[in-house]
Short mmCIF file of C-alpha atoms and ligand atoms in Angstrom, two decimals:
data_model
loop_
_atom_site.label_atom_id
_atom_site.label_comp_id
_atom_site.label_asym_id
_atom_site.label_seq_id
_atom_site.Cartn_x
_atom_site.Cartn_y
_atom_site.Cartn_z
CA MET A 179 -20.70 -4.98 -10.96
CA ARG A 180 -18.63 -8.03 -11.81
CA VAL A 181 -15.21 -7.20 -10.36
CA PHE A 182 -11.89 -8.98 -11.05
CA VAL A 183 -9.55 -8.43 -8.08
CA ALA A 184 -5.90 -9.33 -8.72
CA GLY A 185 -4.26 -10.04 -5.36
CA ALA A 186 -7.52 -10.85 -3.58
CA SER A 187 -5.85 -13.02 -0.93
CA GLY A 188 -3.54 -10.30 0.45
CA ALA A 189 -3.70 -7.76 3.27
CA ILE A 190 -5.70 -5.17 1.33
CA GLY A 191 -7.28 -7.68 -1.08
CA THR A 192 -9.14 -9.65 1.58
CA ARG A 193 -10.65 -6.49 3.15
CA LEU A 194 -11.55 -5.19 -0.27
CA VAL A 195 -13.27 -8.41 -1.38
CA ALA A 196 -15.30 -8.47 1.83
CA GLN A 197 -16.49 -4.88 1.29
CA LEU A 198 -17.25 -5.46 -2.40
CA ILE A 199 -19.36 -8.53 -1.61
CA ASP A 200 -21.07 -6.61 1.17
CA GLN A 201 -22.13 -3.98 -1.34
CA GLY A 202 -23.60 -6.49 -3.74
CA HIS A 203 -20.74 -6.85 -6.24
CA GLU A 204 -19.81 -10.18 -7.74
CA VAL A 205 -16.09 -10.87 -7.27
CA ILE A 206 -13.54 -13.03 -9.08
CA GLY A 207 -10.46 -12.96 -6.86
CA THR A 208 -6.97 -14.10 -7.82
CA PHE A 209 -4.37 -15.65 -5.55
CA ARG A 210 -0.83 -16.91 -6.08
CA SER A 211 0.21 -19.05 -3.10
CA PRO A 212 -1.09 -22.61 -2.91
CA GLY A 213 -3.90 -22.78 -0.37
CA HIS A 214 -4.84 -19.11 -0.55
CA GLY A 215 -7.76 -19.89 -2.86
CA GLU A 216 -9.74 -21.08 0.15
CA ARG A 217 -9.24 -17.70 1.79
CA VAL A 218 -10.77 -16.03 -1.27
CA ARG A 219 -13.66 -18.50 -1.48
CA ALA A 220 -14.45 -18.06 2.23
CA LEU A 221 -15.00 -14.34 1.56
CA GLY A 222 -17.66 -15.21 -1.01
CA ALA A 223 -15.58 -14.64 -4.16
CA GLU A 224 -14.72 -17.03 -6.97
CA PRO A 225 -11.01 -17.89 -6.59
CA VAL A 226 -8.68 -18.04 -9.59
CA ALA A 227 -4.99 -19.02 -9.37
CA LEU A 228 -2.97 -16.51 -11.38
CA ASP A 229 0.62 -15.35 -11.83
CA LEU A 230 0.41 -11.76 -13.00
CA LEU A 231 3.80 -12.09 -14.66
CA ASP A 232 2.37 -14.64 -17.09
CA ALA A 233 0.71 -12.28 -19.58
CA ARG A 234 -0.96 -15.10 -21.48
CA ALA A 235 -2.53 -16.50 -18.33
CA VAL A 236 -3.67 -12.98 -17.37
CA ARG A 237 -5.34 -12.55 -20.76
CA ASP A 238 -7.09 -15.93 -20.50
CA ALA A 239 -8.27 -15.31 -16.93
CA VAL A 240 -9.69 -11.87 -17.70
CA LEU A 241 -11.39 -12.96 -20.93
CA ARG A 242 -12.89 -15.96 -19.15
CA ALA A 243 -14.13 -13.84 -16.23
CA GLY A 244 -15.60 -11.10 -18.44
CA PRO A 245 -15.58 -8.47 -15.67
CA ASP A 246 -16.98 -4.92 -15.68
CA ALA A 247 -13.99 -3.76 -13.63
CA ILE A 248 -10.45 -4.80 -12.68
CA ILE A 249 -8.70 -3.90 -9.43
CA HIS A 250 -4.95 -4.55 -9.21
CA GLN A 251 -3.76 -5.16 -5.63
CA ALA A 252 -0.95 -7.64 -6.28
CA THR A 253 2.40 -7.02 -4.58
CA ALA A 254 5.12 -9.35 -3.29
CA LEU A 255 6.25 -7.95 0.03
CA ALA A 256 4.81 -10.42 2.50
CA ALA A 257 8.05 -12.30 3.24
CA VAL A 258 10.51 -9.58 2.33
CA ARG A 259 13.45 -8.58 4.54
CA PHE A 260 14.15 -4.88 4.10
CA GLY A 261 17.86 -4.13 3.73
CA ARG A 262 19.96 -1.21 2.50
CA SER A 263 18.60 -1.47 -1.04
CA LEU A 264 14.90 -0.81 -1.39
CA ASP A 265 15.14 -1.81 -5.04
CA ARG A 266 16.38 -5.28 -4.11
CA SER A 267 13.52 -5.80 -1.62
CA PHE A 268 10.94 -4.45 -4.06
CA ALA A 269 12.23 -6.18 -7.23
CA PRO A 270 9.36 -8.73 -7.52
CA THR A 271 6.81 -6.05 -6.59
CA ASN A 272 8.28 -3.69 -9.17
CA ARG A 273 7.68 -6.33 -11.84
CA LEU A 274 4.08 -6.71 -10.67
CA ARG A 275 3.71 -2.93 -10.91
CA THR A 276 5.16 -2.73 -14.43
CA GLU A 277 4.75 -6.03 -16.32
CA GLY A 278 1.75 -7.08 -14.22
CA THR A 279 -0.03 -3.76 -14.75
CA ASP A 280 0.68 -3.83 -18.49
CA ALA A 281 -0.65 -7.39 -18.80
CA LEU A 282 -3.85 -6.49 -16.93
CA LEU A 283 -4.35 -3.32 -18.97
CA ALA A 284 -3.88 -5.21 -22.26
CA ALA A 285 -6.38 -7.84 -21.14
CA ALA A 286 -8.78 -5.12 -20.00
CA ARG A 287 -8.63 -3.50 -23.44
CA GLU A 288 -9.22 -6.78 -25.23
CA ALA A 289 -12.14 -7.70 -22.96
CA SER A 290 -13.60 -4.14 -23.12
CA VAL A 291 -13.45 -3.77 -19.34
CA GLY A 292 -14.81 -0.33 -18.49
CA ARG A 293 -13.09 0.37 -15.18
CA PHE A 294 -9.57 -0.13 -13.85
CA VAL A 295 -8.24 0.72 -10.38
CA ALA A 296 -4.71 -0.06 -9.19
CA GLN A 297 -2.56 0.11 -6.05
CA SER A 298 0.06 2.82 -6.01
CA PHE A 299 1.87 4.40 -3.05
CA ALA A 300 2.05 7.93 -1.62
CA SER A 301 4.74 8.02 1.05
CA TYR A 302 8.40 8.84 0.29
CA ARG A 303 7.63 9.73 -3.34
CA TYR A 304 6.93 13.45 -3.40
CA ALA A 305 9.74 15.94 -4.01
CA ARG A 306 11.66 16.58 -0.79
CA GLU A 307 11.22 20.36 -0.93
CA GLY A 308 8.69 22.94 0.25
CA GLY A 309 5.90 22.21 2.72
CA PRO A 310 5.46 18.97 4.64
CA VAL A 311 2.21 17.77 2.97
CA LYS A 312 1.75 17.21 -0.78
CA THR A 313 -1.23 16.95 -3.11
CA GLU A 314 -1.50 14.83 -6.25
CA ASP A 315 -0.56 17.92 -8.30
CA ASP A 316 2.78 18.33 -6.55
CA PRO A 317 5.87 16.99 -8.30
CA LEU A 318 7.33 13.60 -7.50
CA ASP A 319 10.94 13.41 -6.33
CA PRO A 320 12.97 14.06 -9.49
CA ALA A 321 16.07 12.43 -7.99
CA PRO A 322 15.13 9.58 -5.64
CA PRO A 323 17.98 7.94 -3.70
CA ALA A 324 19.95 5.49 -5.88
CA MET A 325 18.76 2.47 -3.89
CA ALA A 326 15.09 3.37 -4.60
CA ARG A 327 15.28 4.47 -8.23
CA GLU A 328 13.73 1.35 -9.79
CA THR A 329 11.02 1.25 -7.14
CA ASN A 330 10.07 4.86 -7.81
CA ALA A 331 10.17 4.27 -11.57
CA ALA A 332 7.86 1.25 -11.23
CA MET A 333 5.29 3.27 -9.28
CA ARG A 334 5.52 6.09 -11.79
CA HIS A 335 5.00 3.59 -14.61
CA LEU A 336 1.90 2.25 -12.89
CA ASP A 337 0.49 5.74 -12.24
CA GLU A 338 1.01 6.81 -15.85
CA ALA A 339 -0.06 3.58 -17.56
CA VAL A 340 -3.25 3.29 -15.50
CA THR A 341 -4.38 6.92 -15.76
CA GLY A 342 -3.29 7.01 -19.43
CA ALA A 343 -5.70 4.13 -20.04
CA GLY A 344 -8.51 6.01 -18.30
CA GLY A 345 -8.18 4.27 -14.93
CA ILE A 346 -7.53 5.31 -11.34
CA ALA A 347 -4.26 4.89 -9.42
CA LEU A 348 -4.64 5.00 -5.66
CA ARG A 349 -1.54 6.26 -3.85
CA TYR A 350 -2.07 4.58 -0.49
CA GLY A 351 -0.33 5.56 2.71
CA GLY A 352 1.57 2.95 4.70
CA PHE A 353 -0.89 0.15 5.43
CA TYR A 354 -1.62 -0.94 8.99
CA GLY A 355 -4.46 -2.78 10.70
CA ALA A 356 -3.35 -6.43 10.54
CA ALA A 357 -1.47 -8.40 13.18
CA ASN A 358 1.38 -9.07 10.73
CA ASP A 359 1.84 -5.46 9.52
CA GLY A 360 5.41 -4.91 8.37
CA LEU A 361 6.28 -2.54 11.23
CA VAL A 362 4.95 -4.70 14.07
CA LYS A 363 7.92 -7.04 14.56
CA PRO A 364 10.76 -4.50 14.22
CA VAL A 365 9.02 -1.99 16.50
CA ARG A 366 8.30 -4.69 19.11
CA LYS A 367 11.97 -5.71 19.00
CA ARG A 368 13.13 -2.07 19.14
CA GLN A 369 14.85 -2.56 15.78
CA PHE A 370 13.15 0.46 14.22
CA PRO A 371 14.79 3.59 15.66
CA ILE A 372 14.00 7.28 15.33
CA ILE A 373 16.61 8.58 12.90
CA GLY A 374 18.19 11.96 13.72
CA ASP A 375 15.47 14.28 15.00
CA GLY A 376 12.80 12.20 13.22
CA THR A 377 11.46 15.03 11.09
CA GLY A 378 10.63 12.97 7.96
CA ILE A 379 6.85 12.89 7.42
CA SER A 380 4.90 9.67 6.83
CA SER A 381 1.31 9.13 5.79
CA PHE A 382 -0.62 6.08 6.95
CA VAL A 383 -3.97 4.49 6.21
CA HIS A 384 -5.88 1.74 8.00
CA LEU A 385 -6.54 -1.25 5.70
CA ASP A 386 -10.33 -0.95 6.23
CA ASP A 387 -10.29 2.72 5.18
CA ALA A 388 -8.06 1.90 2.20
CA ALA A 389 -10.51 -0.79 1.08
CA ALA A 390 -13.46 1.62 1.48
CA ALA A 391 -11.75 4.23 -0.72
CA THR A 392 -11.09 1.56 -3.34
CA VAL A 393 -14.77 0.58 -3.48
CA LEU A 394 -15.65 4.27 -3.96
CA ALA A 395 -13.04 4.66 -6.70
CA LEU A 396 -14.73 1.84 -8.59
CA ALA A 397 -17.88 3.93 -8.87
CA HIS A 398 -16.04 7.07 -9.96
CA ASP A 399 -16.03 8.13 -13.60
CA GLY A 400 -12.85 9.25 -15.28
CA ALA A 401 -9.12 8.81 -14.86
CA GLY A 402 -7.27 10.11 -11.83
CA LEU A 403 -4.64 9.89 -9.13
CA TYR A 404 -5.72 9.94 -5.49
CA ASN A 405 -3.76 10.00 -2.25
CA ILE A 406 -5.50 7.50 0.03
CA VAL A 407 -4.00 8.51 3.35
CA ASP A 408 -5.34 9.56 6.72
CA ASP A 409 -5.86 13.13 7.99
CA GLU A 410 -2.62 13.35 9.94
CA PRO A 411 0.66 13.12 8.08
CA ALA A 412 3.19 13.09 10.90
CA PRO A 413 6.90 13.09 11.65
CA MET A 414 8.57 9.89 12.74
CA SER A 415 9.31 11.53 16.11
CA GLN A 416 5.54 11.45 16.79
CA TRP A 417 4.10 8.35 15.16
CA LEU A 418 6.86 5.90 16.08
CA PRO A 419 6.62 6.33 19.88
CA ALA A 420 2.79 6.11 19.58
CA LEU A 421 3.09 2.89 17.58
CA ALA A 422 5.47 1.40 20.13
CA GLU A 423 3.04 2.30 22.92
CA ALA A 424 0.06 0.81 21.06
CA LEU A 425 2.07 -2.41 20.66
CA GLY A 426 3.03 -2.46 24.33
CA ALA A 427 6.69 -2.21 23.30
CA SER A 428 9.47 -0.18 24.90
CA PRO A 429 9.97 3.30 23.41
CA PRO A 430 12.01 3.36 20.18
CA ARG A 431 15.74 3.93 20.32
CA HIS A 432 17.29 7.08 18.85
CA VAL A 433 20.07 6.79 16.30
CA PRO A 434 22.13 9.78 15.15
CA LEU A 435 22.28 10.51 11.44
CA TRP A 436 25.91 9.46 11.03
CA LEU A 437 25.26 6.05 12.60
CA ALA A 438 22.03 5.50 10.64
CA ARG A 439 23.96 6.29 7.45
CA LEU A 440 26.47 3.59 8.35
CA ILE A 441 23.88 0.95 9.30
CA ALA A 442 20.92 1.63 7.02
CA GLY A 443 22.67 3.53 4.23
CA LYS A 444 22.56 7.08 2.93
CA GLY A 445 19.44 6.52 0.82
CA MET A 446 17.32 5.24 3.68
CA VAL A 447 18.39 8.18 5.85
CA MET A 448 17.61 10.70 3.11
CA MET A 449 14.11 9.24 2.84
CA ALA A 450 13.57 9.04 6.60
CA VAL A 451 14.63 12.59 7.26
CA GLY A 452 13.42 14.39 4.14
CA SER A 453 10.20 12.58 3.28
CA ARG A 454 6.94 14.47 2.79
CA GLY A 455 3.42 13.42 3.66
CA ALA A 456 0.32 13.43 1.46
CA SER A 457 -3.03 15.24 1.51
CA ASN A 458 -6.32 13.32 1.22
CA ALA A 459 -8.45 16.38 0.32
CA LYS A 460 -9.01 15.31 -3.29
CA ALA A 461 -10.13 11.77 -2.37
CA LYS A 462 -12.54 13.12 0.22
CA GLN A 463 -13.99 15.67 -2.15
CA GLU A 464 -14.18 13.70 -5.38
CA LEU A 465 -14.77 10.17 -4.11
CA GLY A 466 -16.86 11.15 -1.07
CA TRP A 467 -14.50 9.15 1.15
CA THR A 468 -14.90 9.32 4.93
CA LEU A 469 -12.49 7.63 7.27
CA ARG A 470 -13.25 5.34 10.17
CA TYR A 471 -9.74 6.04 11.48
CA PRO A 472 -8.98 9.69 10.56
CA SER A 473 -5.66 9.47 12.38
CA TRP A 474 -3.12 6.75 13.08
CA ARG A 475 -3.50 7.90 16.71
CA GLN A 476 -6.85 6.11 17.06
CA GLY A 477 -6.01 3.60 14.34
CA PHE A 478 -2.86 2.14 15.95
CA ALA A 479 -4.60 1.90 19.32
CA ALA A 480 -7.64 0.17 17.79
CA ALA A 481 -5.61 -2.18 15.60
CA TYR A 482 -3.19 -3.39 18.24
CA ALA A 483 -5.30 -3.28 21.41
CA SER A 484 -4.34 -6.36 23.35
CA ASP A 485 -6.60 -8.81 25.02
CA PRO A 486 -5.76 -8.63 28.73
CA VAL A 487 -6.25 -12.40 29.03
CA ASP A 488 -4.39 -13.87 26.07
CA GLY A 489 -2.42 -10.87 24.81
CA ARG A 490 -3.62 -11.28 21.23
CA ALA A 491 -4.25 -8.26 19.05
CA HIS A 492 -7.91 -7.52 18.26
CA ILE A 493 -7.87 -7.23 14.49
N1 LIG B 657 1.98 -2.65 -0.29
C1 LIG B 657 3.08 -1.97 -0.03
O1 LIG B 657 3.47 -1.05 -0.79
C2 LIG B 657 3.93 -2.27 1.20
C3 LIG B 657 5.10 -1.54 1.45
C4 LIG B 657 5.90 -1.86 2.56
C5 LIG B 657 5.53 -2.91 3.39
N2 LIG B 657 4.39 -3.62 3.15
C6 LIG B 657 4.07 -4.72 4.08
O2 LIG B 657 4.05 -5.97 3.36
C7 LIG B 657 3.07 -6.85 3.94
C8 LIG B 657 2.01 -7.24 2.94
O3 LIG B 657 2.59 -7.58 1.77
P1 LIG B 657 1.91 -7.16 0.41
O4 LIG B 657 1.61 -5.73 0.40
O5 LIG B 657 2.74 -7.72 -0.70
O6 LIG B 657 0.52 -7.87 0.48
P2 LIG B 657 0.07 -9.34 0.60
O7 LIG B 657 -0.80 -9.31 1.77
O8 LIG B 657 1.14 -10.37 0.56
O9 LIG B 657 -0.79 -9.42 -0.76
C9 LIG B 657 -0.22 -9.46 -2.02
C10 LIG B 657 -1.22 -10.09 -2.99
O10 LIG B 657 -0.60 -10.23 -4.26
C11 LIG B 657 -0.60 -11.61 -4.63
N3 LIG B 657 0.58 -11.92 -5.42
C12 LIG B 657 1.86 -12.03 -5.01
N4 LIG B 657 2.65 -12.36 -6.07
C13 LIG B 657 1.84 -12.45 -7.16
C14 LIG B 657 2.05 -12.76 -8.53
N5 LIG B 657 3.27 -13.04 -9.04
N6 LIG B 657 0.98 -12.77 -9.36
C15 LIG B 657 -0.26 -12.50 -8.89
N7 LIG B 657 -0.52 -12.20 -7.61
C16 LIG B 657 0.52 -12.19 -6.75
C17 LIG B 657 -0.67 -12.38 -3.34
O11 LIG B 657 -1.17 -13.69 -3.53
P3 LIG B 657 -0.96 -14.83 -2.39
O12 LIG B 657 -1.56 -14.28 -1.13
O13 LIG B 657 -1.73 -15.97 -2.89
O14 LIG B 657 0.50 -15.05 -2.29
C18 LIG B 657 -1.64 -11.49 -2.56
O15 LIG B 657 -2.95 -11.73 -2.96
C19 LIG B 657 2.42 -6.09 5.04
O16 LIG B 657 3.07 -6.47 6.21
C20 LIG B 657 2.70 -4.62 4.69
O17 LIG B 657 2.69 -3.82 5.86
C21 LIG B 657 3.60 -3.34 2.06
#
């Protein structure tokens, strides 16, 4: 297949391009930052500079490439500092998930592209009620915290626009598996505490497994939503100490709810304490997905194992 990957130079994009090429696909990969084209070329793809928020440029790039499939992996979180408002941190990403998705879908229609797969997100989105683990059929949170409303709306827009057009939206778990994963620095510095009793559930996925599921989704007929998460949704009280240990960091601090509300805000605390995890049963059954890292327990250890000589992570 001739595959157009938007966001080919990023954390998931680079792993995905490598796996696509490995399986005999021809890849046109977009990048945004100057210099990142070389990264895409080195993987064996044809690099194209593209701003997804420029709908005209998106149209031209897709028509010129003439792909059989489009995969949307563009986000803008690499240099973000997470504060009290998730919506502020995610604002550029939210535009990529709304305007960027719409531009790609319009171009796909015009170029008669048969397949469309896009990055969505599973954690912190399902309704904070009932059991701890949710399937794709379970309702999303009808009233997300005020500071995350736009972010939730952008993901919902992507899910609906993509599946409405006959494509597949992949609700990934929290990505890990790269030396610069978002959680690495704060956990090393003990700036990421267990909030309250740490009962909020998170779902994770190793970047290599996420890329493998994406390649499988490309071969799947029909529209759909899939949770792409590992086998072990887990409370913060379990995964955070394990992550700290894998990183060789001191154990995480504990912060009571009242203090976390003051420092991080009410919304963040609501998400941390009430969040639900996601089930991967549908992706396994319908996509035939198997995981190299079925649990973050092995995954964290493998991703962050240090070299005894130079202390570098083996990624
Ligand atoms: N994905 C999530 O939902 C999420 C959530 C929380 C935390 N994080 C953390 O954020 C870090 C990774 O950031 P990321 O997920 O944004 O991935 P990333 O690794 O920075 O990749 C994003 C991709 O989108 C491209 N891109 C950015 N702006 C674009 C635009 N306007 N038009 C077209 N393409 C554009 C980037 O191009 P260039 O590389 O050329 O700039 C890159 O290819 C990781 O540490 C991860 O743990 C991610």
